[in-house]
mmCIF file with all atom_site columns, C-alpha atoms in Angstrom:
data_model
loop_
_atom_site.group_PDB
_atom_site.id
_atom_site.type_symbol
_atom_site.label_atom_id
_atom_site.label_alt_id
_atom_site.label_comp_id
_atom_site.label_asym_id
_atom_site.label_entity_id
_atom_site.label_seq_id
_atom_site.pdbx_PDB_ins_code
_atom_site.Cartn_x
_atom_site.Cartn_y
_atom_site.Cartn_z
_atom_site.occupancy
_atom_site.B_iso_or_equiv
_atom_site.pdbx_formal_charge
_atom_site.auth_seq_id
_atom_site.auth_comp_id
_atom_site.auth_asym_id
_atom_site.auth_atom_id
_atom_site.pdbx_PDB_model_num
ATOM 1  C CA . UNK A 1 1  ? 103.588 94.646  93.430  1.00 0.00 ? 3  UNK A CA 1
ATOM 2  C CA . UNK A 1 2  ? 104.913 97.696  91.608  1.00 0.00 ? 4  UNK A CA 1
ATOM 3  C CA . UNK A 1 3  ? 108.637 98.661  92.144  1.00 0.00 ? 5  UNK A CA 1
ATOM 4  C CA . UNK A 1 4  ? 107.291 102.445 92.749  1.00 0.00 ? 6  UNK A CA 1
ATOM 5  C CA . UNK A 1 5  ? 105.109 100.873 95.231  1.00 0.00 ? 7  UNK A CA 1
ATOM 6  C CA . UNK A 1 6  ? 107.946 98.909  96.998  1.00 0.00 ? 8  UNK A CA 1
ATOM 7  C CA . UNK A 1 7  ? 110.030 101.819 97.707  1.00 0.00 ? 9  UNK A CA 1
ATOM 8  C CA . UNK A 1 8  ? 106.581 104.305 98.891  1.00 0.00 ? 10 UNK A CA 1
ATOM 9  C CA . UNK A 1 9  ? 106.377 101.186 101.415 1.00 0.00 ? 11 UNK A CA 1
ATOM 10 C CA . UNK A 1 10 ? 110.165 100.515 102.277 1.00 0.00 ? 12 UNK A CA 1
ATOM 11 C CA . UNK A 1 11 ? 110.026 105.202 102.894 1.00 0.00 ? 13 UNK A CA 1
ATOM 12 C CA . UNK A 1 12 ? 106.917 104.723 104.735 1.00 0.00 ? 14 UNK A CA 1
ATOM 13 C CA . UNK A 1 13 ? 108.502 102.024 107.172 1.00 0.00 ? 15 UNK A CA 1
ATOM 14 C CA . UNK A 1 14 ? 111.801 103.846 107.311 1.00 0.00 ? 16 UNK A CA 1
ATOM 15 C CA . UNK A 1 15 ? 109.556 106.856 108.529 1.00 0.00 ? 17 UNK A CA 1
ATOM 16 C CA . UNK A 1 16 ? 107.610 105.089 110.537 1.00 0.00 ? 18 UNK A CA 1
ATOM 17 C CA . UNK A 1 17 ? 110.552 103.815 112.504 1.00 0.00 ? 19 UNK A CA 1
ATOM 18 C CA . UNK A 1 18 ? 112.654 107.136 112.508 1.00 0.00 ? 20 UNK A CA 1
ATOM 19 C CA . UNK A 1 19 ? 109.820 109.038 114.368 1.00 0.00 ? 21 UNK A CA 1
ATOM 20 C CA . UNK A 1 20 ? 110.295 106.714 116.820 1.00 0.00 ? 22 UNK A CA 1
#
C-alpha cells in the first residue's frame, strides 16, 4: 500500500468516526 494511500484511509476513518 502507498503511504499517501495510508493516510487518505487513516482521514477517511477519522472522518468517518467524527461525524458520528
Amino acid at each position: 500500500m502507498d503511504a499517501l494511500d495510508q493516510e487518505i484511509l487513516f482521514v477517511g476513518t477519522a472522518e468517518a468516526e467524527h461525524v458520528e
